PDB file of C-alpha atoms in Angstrom:
ATOM      1  CA  LEU C   1     146.632 126.361  41.012  1.00  0.00           C
ATOM      2  CA  LEU C   2     146.560 125.912  37.258  1.00  0.00           C
ATOM      3  CA  SER C   3     144.717 122.598  37.172  1.00  0.00           C
ATOM      4  CA  SER C   4     141.838 120.920  38.952  1.00  0.00           C
ATOM      5  CA  GLY C   5     142.628 117.603  40.591  1.00  0.00           C
ATOM      6  CA  THR C   6     145.212 116.039  42.873  1.00  0.00           C
ATOM      7  CA  HIS C   7     148.432 117.916  43.722  1.00  0.00           C
ATOM      8  CA  VAL C   8     151.615 116.754  45.406  1.00  0.00           C
ATOM      9  CA  TYR C   9     154.074 118.978  47.270  1.00  0.00           C
ATOM     10  CA  THR C  10     157.432 117.451  48.170  1.00  0.00           C
ATOM     11  CA  LEU C  11     159.962 119.012  50.536  1.00  0.00           C
ATOM     12  CA  THR C  12     163.460 117.492  50.716  1.00  0.00           C
ATOM     13  CA  TYR C  13     166.011 118.911  53.153  1.00  0.00           C
ATOM     14  CA  ALA C  14     169.231 118.038  54.984  1.00  0.00           C
ATOM     15  CA  ASP C  15     170.632 118.772  58.441  1.00  0.00           C
ATOM     16  CA  ASN C  16     174.232 119.574  59.390  1.00  0.00           C
ATOM     17  CA  LEU C  17     174.894 115.959  60.394  1.00  0.00           C
ATOM     18  CA  GLY C  18     174.307 114.688  56.873  1.00  0.00           C
ATOM     19  CA  GLY C  19     170.753 113.431  57.356  1.00  0.00           C
ATOM     20  CA  ILE C  20     168.412 113.846  54.387  1.00  0.00           C
ATOM     21  CA  TYR C  21     164.670 113.979  54.908  1.00  0.00           C
ATOM     22  CA  THR C  22     161.635 114.063  52.623  1.00  0.00           C
ATOM     23  CA  ASN C  23     158.126 115.106  53.519  1.00  0.00           C
ATOM     24  CA  GLN C  24     155.227 114.952  51.084  1.00  0.00           C
ATOM     25  CA  ALA C  25     151.757 116.492  51.166  1.00  0.00           C
ATOM     26  CA  VAL C  26     148.965 115.334  48.844  1.00  0.00           C
ATOM     27  CA  PHE C  27     145.766 117.331  48.455  1.00  0.00           C
ATOM     28  CA  SER C  28     143.039 118.034  45.914  1.00  0.00           C
ATOM     29  CA  THR C  29     141.584 121.201  44.486  1.00  0.00           C
ATOM     30  CA  ILE C  30     138.506 120.346  42.470  1.00  0.00           C
ATOM     31  CA  TYR C  31     136.945 123.179  40.500  1.00  0.00           C
ATOM     32  CA  SER C  32     135.239 124.005  37.212  1.00  0.00           C
ATOM     33  CA  THR C  33     136.674 126.566  34.797  1.00  0.00           C
ATOM     34  CA  LEU C  34     134.257 128.732  32.813  1.00  0.00           C
ATOM     35  CA  PRO C  35     135.216 129.311  29.157  1.00  0.00           C
ATOM     36  CA  ALA C  36     135.448 132.931  28.041  1.00  0.00           C
ATOM     37  CA  ALA C  37     132.941 132.132  25.281  1.00  0.00           C
ATOM     38  CA  TYR C  38     130.265 131.475  27.921  1.00  0.00           C
ATOM     39  CA  ALA C  39     130.415 135.093  29.130  1.00  0.00           C
ATOM     40  CA  LEU C  40     128.167 137.905  28.011  1.00  0.00           C
ATOM     41  CA  PRO C  41     129.926 141.297  28.114  1.00  0.00           C
ATOM     42  CA  PRO C  42     129.387 143.487  31.189  1.00  0.00           C
ATOM     43  CA  GLY C  43     126.494 145.860  30.655  1.00  0.00           C
ATOM     44  CA  SER C  44     124.768 143.553  28.169  1.00  0.00           C
ATOM     45  CA  GLY C  45     121.308 144.360  29.487  1.00  0.00           C
ATOM     46  CA  VAL C  46     120.648 141.262  31.600  1.00  0.00           C
ATOM     47  CA  VAL C  47     117.935 141.899  34.193  1.00  0.00           C
ATOM     48  CA  ARG C  48     118.458 141.104  37.886  1.00  0.00           C
ATOM     49  CA  GLY C  49     116.721 138.046  39.292  1.00  0.00           C
ATOM     50  CA  PHE C  50     115.838 134.757  37.641  1.00  0.00           C
ATOM     51  CA  THR C  51     113.055 132.730  36.083  1.00  0.00           C
ATOM     52  CA  TYR C  52     111.758 129.744  38.030  1.00  0.00           C
ATOM     53  CA  ARG C  53     109.660 126.839  36.777  1.00  0.00           C
ATOM     54  CA  THR C  54     108.023 124.085  38.864  1.00  0.00           C
ATOM     55  CA  VAL C  55     106.675 120.701  37.748  1.00  0.00           C
ATOM     56  CA  SER C  56     104.869 118.465  40.248  1.00  0.00           C
ATOM     57  CA  ALA C  57     103.317 114.979  40.226  1.00  0.00           C
ATOM     58  CA  SER C  58     102.589 114.980  43.945  1.00  0.00           C
ATOM     59  CA  THR C  59      98.954 113.934  44.031  1.00  0.00           C
ATOM     60  CA  GLN C  60      99.285 111.390  41.233  1.00  0.00           C
ATOM     61  CA  VAL C  61     102.154 109.520  42.886  1.00  0.00           C
ATOM     62  CA  GLN C  62     100.584 109.650  46.346  1.00  0.00           C
ATOM     63  CA  LEU C  63      97.221 108.367  45.086  1.00  0.00           C
ATOM     64  CA  GLU C  64      99.016 105.420  43.521  1.00  0.00           C
ATOM     65  CA  GLY C  65     100.771 104.760  46.817  1.00  0.00           C
ATOM     66  CA  GLY C  66     104.073 104.690  44.982  1.00  0.00           C
ATOM     67  CA  ALA C  67     107.379 106.491  44.930  1.00  0.00           C
ATOM     68  CA  LEU C  68     109.787 107.833  42.347  1.00  0.00           C
ATOM     69  CA  ALA C  69     113.542 107.752  42.236  1.00  0.00           C
ATOM     70  CA  SER C  70     115.585 110.589  43.726  1.00  0.00           C
ATOM     71  CA  SER C  71     117.847 111.643  40.875  1.00  0.00           C
ATOM     72  CA  ILE C  72     118.798 114.408  38.485  1.00  0.00           C
ATOM     73  CA  ALA C  73     117.793 112.156  35.579  1.00  0.00           C
ATOM     74  CA  LEU C  74     114.251 111.903  36.956  1.00  0.00           C
ATOM     75  CA  ALA C  75     114.135 115.664  37.557  1.00  0.00           C
ATOM     76  CA  GLU C  76     115.220 116.368  33.976  1.00  0.00           C
ATOM     77  CA  ALA C  77     112.539 114.009  32.658  1.00  0.00           C
ATOM     78  CA  GLN C  78     109.896 115.651  34.828  1.00  0.00           C
ATOM     79  CA  LEU C  79     110.925 119.141  33.726  1.00  0.00           C
ATOM     80  CA  SER C  80     110.824 118.116  30.063  1.00  0.00           C
ATOM     81  CA  GLY C  81     107.394 116.463  30.401  1.00  0.00           C
ATOM     82  CA  THR C  82     108.704 112.993  29.535  1.00  0.00           C
ATOM     83  CA  LEU C  83     108.448 111.353  32.966  1.00  0.00           C
ATOM     84  CA  VAL C  84     106.106 108.413  32.355  1.00  0.00           C
ATOM     85  CA  ASP C  85     103.626 107.017  34.871  1.00  0.00           C
ATOM     86  CA  THR C  86     104.200 103.258  34.612  1.00  0.00           C
ATOM     87  CA  ASN C  87     100.602 102.637  35.744  1.00  0.00           C
ATOM     88  CA  THR C  88      99.121 104.474  32.761  1.00  0.00           C
ATOM     89  CA  GLY C  89     101.930 104.480  30.209  1.00  0.00           C
ATOM     90  CA  GLN C  90     101.454 108.241  29.856  1.00  0.00           C
ATOM     91  CA  PRO C  91     103.587 111.150  31.110  1.00  0.00           C
ATOM     92  CA  TYR C  92     102.606 112.597  34.466  1.00  0.00           C
ATOM     93  CA  SER C  93     100.616 115.816  34.157  1.00  0.00           C
ATOM     94  CA  ASN C  94     101.942 118.941  35.868  1.00  0.00           C
ATOM     95  CA  GLU C  95      99.997 119.803  39.020  1.00  0.00           C
ATOM     96  CA  ALA C  96     101.933 123.009  39.749  1.00  0.00           C
ATOM     97  CA  THR C  97     100.317 126.353  39.028  1.00  0.00           C
ATOM     98  CA  PRO C  98     102.099 127.829  35.983  1.00  0.00           C
ATOM     99  CA  GLY C  99     103.649 131.263  36.128  1.00  0.00           C
ATOM    100  CA  PRO C 100     102.835 134.118  33.733  1.00  0.00           C
ATOM    101  CA  ASN C 101     105.661 133.451  31.257  1.00  0.00           C
ATOM    102  CA  ALA C 102     105.067 131.462  28.056  1.00  0.00           C
ATOM    103  CA  ASP C 103     106.948 128.436  29.440  1.00  0.00           C
ATOM    104  CA  GLY C 104     105.038 128.554  32.733  1.00  0.00           C
ATOM    105  CA  SER C 105     107.907 130.104  34.685  1.00  0.00           C
ATOM    106  CA  TYR C 106     107.834 132.889  37.238  1.00  0.00           C
ATOM    107  CA  ASN C 107     109.972 136.043  37.252  1.00  0.00           C
ATOM    108  CA  ILE C 108     111.587 136.347  40.683  1.00  0.00           C
ATOM    109  CA  GLY C 109     113.682 139.327  41.718  1.00  0.00           C
ATOM    110  CA  THR C 110     114.959 138.126  45.079  1.00  0.00           C
ATOM    111  CA  VAL C 111     116.999 134.969  45.858  1.00  0.00           C
ATOM    112  CA  ILE C 112     116.624 131.186  45.795  1.00  0.00           C
ATOM    113  CA  ASN C 113     115.556 130.525  49.378  1.00  0.00           C
ATOM    114  CA  PHE C 114     112.500 128.284  49.210  1.00  0.00           C
ATOM    115  CA  THR C 115     110.871 125.882  51.626  1.00  0.00           C
ATOM    116  CA  ASP C 116     107.664 123.848  51.881  1.00  0.00           C
ATOM    117  CA  GLY C 117     105.884 126.418  54.014  1.00  0.00           C
ATOM    118  CA  SER C 118     106.613 124.857  57.379  1.00  0.00           C
ATOM    119  CA  THR C 119     109.485 125.758  59.723  1.00  0.00           C
ATOM    120  CA  PRO C 120     112.332 127.591  57.915  1.00  0.00           C
ATOM    121  CA  GLU C 121     115.235 125.301  57.044  1.00  0.00           C
ATOM    122  CA  GLY C 122     118.765 125.652  55.738  1.00  0.00           C
ATOM    123  CA  ASP C 123     121.286 128.404  56.390  1.00  0.00           C
ATOM    124  CA  PHE C 124     119.208 131.522  55.748  1.00  0.00           C
ATOM    125  CA  VAL C 125     116.113 133.077  57.279  1.00  0.00           C
ATOM    126  CA  ASP C 126     113.130 134.635  55.447  1.00  0.00           C
ATOM    127  CA  ASP C 127     112.285 131.471  53.498  1.00  0.00           C
ATOM    128  CA  THR C 128     109.416 131.707  51.012  1.00  0.00           C
ATOM    129  CA  GLU C 129     107.284 128.911  49.598  1.00  0.00           C
ATOM    130  CA  PHE C 130     108.226 127.208  46.341  1.00  0.00           C
ATOM    131  CA  PRO C 131     106.517 129.096  43.489  1.00  0.00           C
ATOM    132  CA  GLY C 132     103.457 127.403  42.034  1.00  0.00           C
ATOM    133  CA  LEU C 133     102.927 124.841  44.767  1.00  0.00           C
ATOM    134  CA  PRO C 134     100.022 124.795  47.245  1.00  0.00           C
ATOM    135  CA  PHE C 135     101.529 123.250  50.342  1.00  0.00           C
ATOM    136  CA  VAL C 136      98.260 122.470  52.053  1.00  0.00           C
ATOM    137  CA  GLY C 137      98.832 118.927  53.219  1.00  0.00           C
ATOM    138  CA  GLY C 138     102.363 118.831  51.843  1.00  0.00           C
ATOM    139  CA  ASN C 139     103.793 118.412  48.379  1.00  0.00           C
ATOM    140  CA  GLU C 140     106.070 115.645  47.135  1.00  0.00           C
ATOM    141  CA  TRP C 141     107.691 114.439  43.904  1.00  0.00           C
ATOM    142  CA  PHE C 142     108.349 117.758  42.210  1.00  0.00           C
ATOM    143  CA  SER C 143     111.239 119.307  40.293  1.00  0.00           C
ATOM    144  CA  THR C 144     112.219 122.909  39.628  1.00  0.00           C
ATOM    145  CA  GLU C 145     114.444 124.859  37.258  1.00  0.00           C
ATOM    146  CA  ALA C 146     115.988 128.285  37.838  1.00  0.00           C
ATOM    147  CA  LEU C 147     117.644 130.212  35.002  1.00  0.00           C
ATOM    148  CA  LEU C 148     119.851 133.089  36.104  1.00  0.00           C
ATOM    149  CA  TYR C 149     122.925 135.173  35.308  1.00  0.00           C
ATOM    150  CA  LEU C 150     125.922 135.800  37.552  1.00  0.00           C
ATOM    151  CA  ASP C 151     128.072 138.890  37.070  1.00  0.00           C
ATOM    152  CA  LEU C 152     131.525 137.450  37.790  1.00  0.00           C
ATOM    153  CA  PRO C 153     134.793 139.385  37.635  1.00  0.00           C
ATOM    154  CA  ALA C 154     137.765 137.153  36.863  1.00  0.00           C
ATOM    155  CA  GLY C 155     138.704 135.182  39.968  1.00  0.00           C
ATOM    156  CA  TYR C 156     138.090 132.064  42.038  1.00  0.00           C
ATOM    157  CA  TYR C 157     134.680 131.500  43.634  1.00  0.00           C
ATOM    158  CA  ARG C 158     133.121 129.102  46.107  1.00  0.00           C
ATOM    159  CA  PHE C 159     129.384 128.550  45.739  1.00  0.00           C
ATOM    160  CA  GLY C 160     127.032 126.439  47.785  1.00  0.00           C
ATOM    161  CA  VAL C 161     123.588 124.867  47.750  1.00  0.00           C
ATOM    162  CA  ASN C 162     121.678 123.797  50.822  1.00  0.00           C
ATOM    163  CA  SER C 163     118.976 121.378  49.720  1.00  0.00           C
ATOM    164  CA  ASP C 164     116.474 118.767  50.789  1.00  0.00           C
ATOM    165  CA  ASP C 165     116.629 116.737  48.491  1.00  0.00           C
ATOM    166  CA  GLY C 166     119.046 116.986  45.505  1.00  0.00           C
ATOM    167  CA  PHE C 167     120.259 119.561  42.990  1.00  0.00           C
ATOM    168  CA  GLU C 168     122.548 120.298  40.053  1.00  0.00           C
ATOM    169  CA  VAL C 169     124.127 123.661  39.154  1.00  0.00           C
ATOM    170  CA  THR C 170     125.440 124.077  35.605  1.00  0.00           C
ATOM    171  CA  ALA C 171     127.042 126.913  33.690  1.00  0.00           C
ATOM    172  CA  ILE C 172     125.391 127.029  30.261  1.00  0.00           C
ATOM    173  CA  PRO C 173     126.518 128.646  27.003  1.00  0.00           C
ATOM    174  CA  PRO C 174     124.642 131.811  25.969  1.00  0.00           C
ATOM    175  CA  GLN C 175     122.213 131.579  23.081  1.00  0.00           C
ATOM    176  CA  GLY C 176     124.102 131.189  19.815  1.00  0.00           C
ATOM    177  CA  VAL C 177     127.276 129.857  21.467  1.00  0.00           C
ATOM    178  CA  SER C 178     128.138 126.198  20.991  1.00  0.00           C
ATOM    179  CA  GLY C 179     129.122 124.115  23.988  1.00  0.00           C
ATOM    180  CA  ALA C 180     127.782 121.747  26.607  1.00  0.00           C
ATOM    181  CA  PRO C 181     126.595 122.617  30.112  1.00  0.00           C
ATOM    182  CA  ILE C 182     129.403 122.518  32.684  1.00  0.00           C
ATOM    183  CA  VAL C 183     128.424 120.854  35.954  1.00  0.00           C
ATOM    184  CA  ALA C 184     129.721 123.039  38.775  1.00  0.00           C
ATOM    185  CA  GLY C 185     127.979 121.365  41.714  1.00  0.00           C
ATOM    186  CA  VAL C 186     125.645 118.423  42.227  1.00  0.00           C
ATOM    187  CA  PHE C 187     124.028 116.186  44.826  1.00  0.00           C
ATOM    188  CA  ASP C 188     122.260 113.340  43.046  1.00  0.00           C
ATOM    189  CA  ASN C 189     120.279 111.638  45.814  1.00  0.00           C
ATOM    190  CA  SER C 190     117.837 112.283  48.640  1.00  0.00           C
ATOM    191  CA  ARG C 191     118.866 113.890  51.951  1.00  0.00           C
ATOM    192  CA  GLY C 192     117.771 116.156  54.739  1.00  0.00           C
ATOM    193  CA  PRO C 193     118.857 119.826  54.704  1.00  0.00           C
ATOM    194  CA  ALA C 194     122.607 119.896  54.068  1.00  0.00           C
ATOM    195  CA  ASP C 195     125.271 121.994  52.340  1.00  0.00           C
ATOM    196  CA  THR C 196     127.220 121.103  49.216  1.00  0.00           C
ATOM    197  CA  LEU C 197     130.056 123.519  48.386  1.00  0.00           C
ATOM    198  CA  PHE C 198     131.758 123.735  44.988  1.00  0.00           C
ATOM    199  CA  ASP C 199     134.400 125.931  43.369  1.00  0.00           C
ATOM    200  CA  VAL C 200     134.476 127.791  40.052  1.00  0.00           C
ATOM    201  CA  GLN C 201     137.350 129.544  38.324  1.00  0.00           C
ATOM    202  CA  VAL C 202     136.523 132.509  36.072  1.00  0.00           C
ATOM    203  CA  LEU C 203     139.291 133.509  33.660  1.00  0.00           C
ATOM    204  CA  THR C 204     137.400 136.300  31.885  1.00  0.00           C
ATOM    205  CA  SER C 205     135.158 138.862  33.550  1.00  0.00           C
ATOM    206  CA  GLY C 206     131.591 138.768  32.283  1.00  0.00           C
ATOM    207  CA  ILE C 207     127.985 137.803  32.879  1.00  0.00           C
ATOM    208  CA  TYR C 208     127.560 134.030  32.878  1.00  0.00           C
ATOM    209  CA  PRO C 209     124.272 132.114  32.409  1.00  0.00           C
ATOM    210  CA  PHE C 210     123.572 129.406  34.994  1.00  0.00           C
ATOM    211  CA  ARG C 211     120.877 126.787  35.479  1.00  0.00           C
ATOM    212  CA  VAL C 212     119.889 125.314  38.859  1.00  0.00           C
ATOM    213  CA  VAL C 213     117.813 122.126  38.889  1.00  0.00           C
ATOM    214  CA  TYR C 214     116.307 120.944  42.183  1.00  0.00           C
ATOM    215  CA  PHE C 215     114.166 117.916  43.023  1.00  0.00           C
ATOM    216  CA  GLN C 216     112.042 116.887  45.986  1.00  0.00           C
ATOM    217  CA  SER C 217     111.188 113.266  46.745  1.00  0.00           C
ATOM    218  CA  SER C 218     109.292 112.861  50.021  1.00  0.00           C
ATOM    219  CA  GLY C 219     109.404 114.480  53.427  1.00  0.00           C
ATOM    220  CA  GLY C 220     110.561 118.067  53.935  1.00  0.00           C
ATOM    221  CA  SER C 221     111.695 120.225  51.032  1.00  0.00           C
ATOM    222  CA  GLU C 222     113.927 123.292  50.797  1.00  0.00           C
ATOM    223  CA  GLU C 223     116.412 124.891  48.409  1.00  0.00           C
ATOM    224  CA  GLU C 224     119.004 127.659  48.887  1.00  0.00           C
ATOM    225  CA  PHE C 225     121.657 128.821  46.425  1.00  0.00           C
TER     226      PHE C 225
END
């Protein structure tokens, strides 16, 4: 279908006794369309895998006996270092172990299939622990960011995230290209392990940059893309 949103199909027909009948079906197809300008050309030298960055305030929040909101806005503030501890008036410090990259991220060549180190959760097996987090005694109140590229021939795609708690997946313009991030999928609250599916239309074949933000409030934690 050429547009995202609500669609109406109407069928009107008659029988041989002169009766006229109308049936109507209403349904929605909600999807995001990726602009051609957001695509890098095939063979542009992008390396497989992704970079992954973790920011945690687990101990600080638990020592205060408090809690933080479960939201993308809070995750973005935590990732940018602007999440303020109302008890001190200063931003929370990052308790996660930084990776080797200049921004503290890790280079990961496998898949996003992370858990808190306890029983595997979600849809897939072979979970690994969230990078940079020691899960001795549990870890709460942290946010992560994955930057990756998807090689997408023109077509229609269904993606999914299984998370505990929330997430946001955005298509982002390549460096030097103007444009805003396009939200493809989001769950902006706390929950136990659950799937959120979302659709993307690609008009031009290419390699598209994506960003996946995840946040953990309290309890179990896991993320699959």
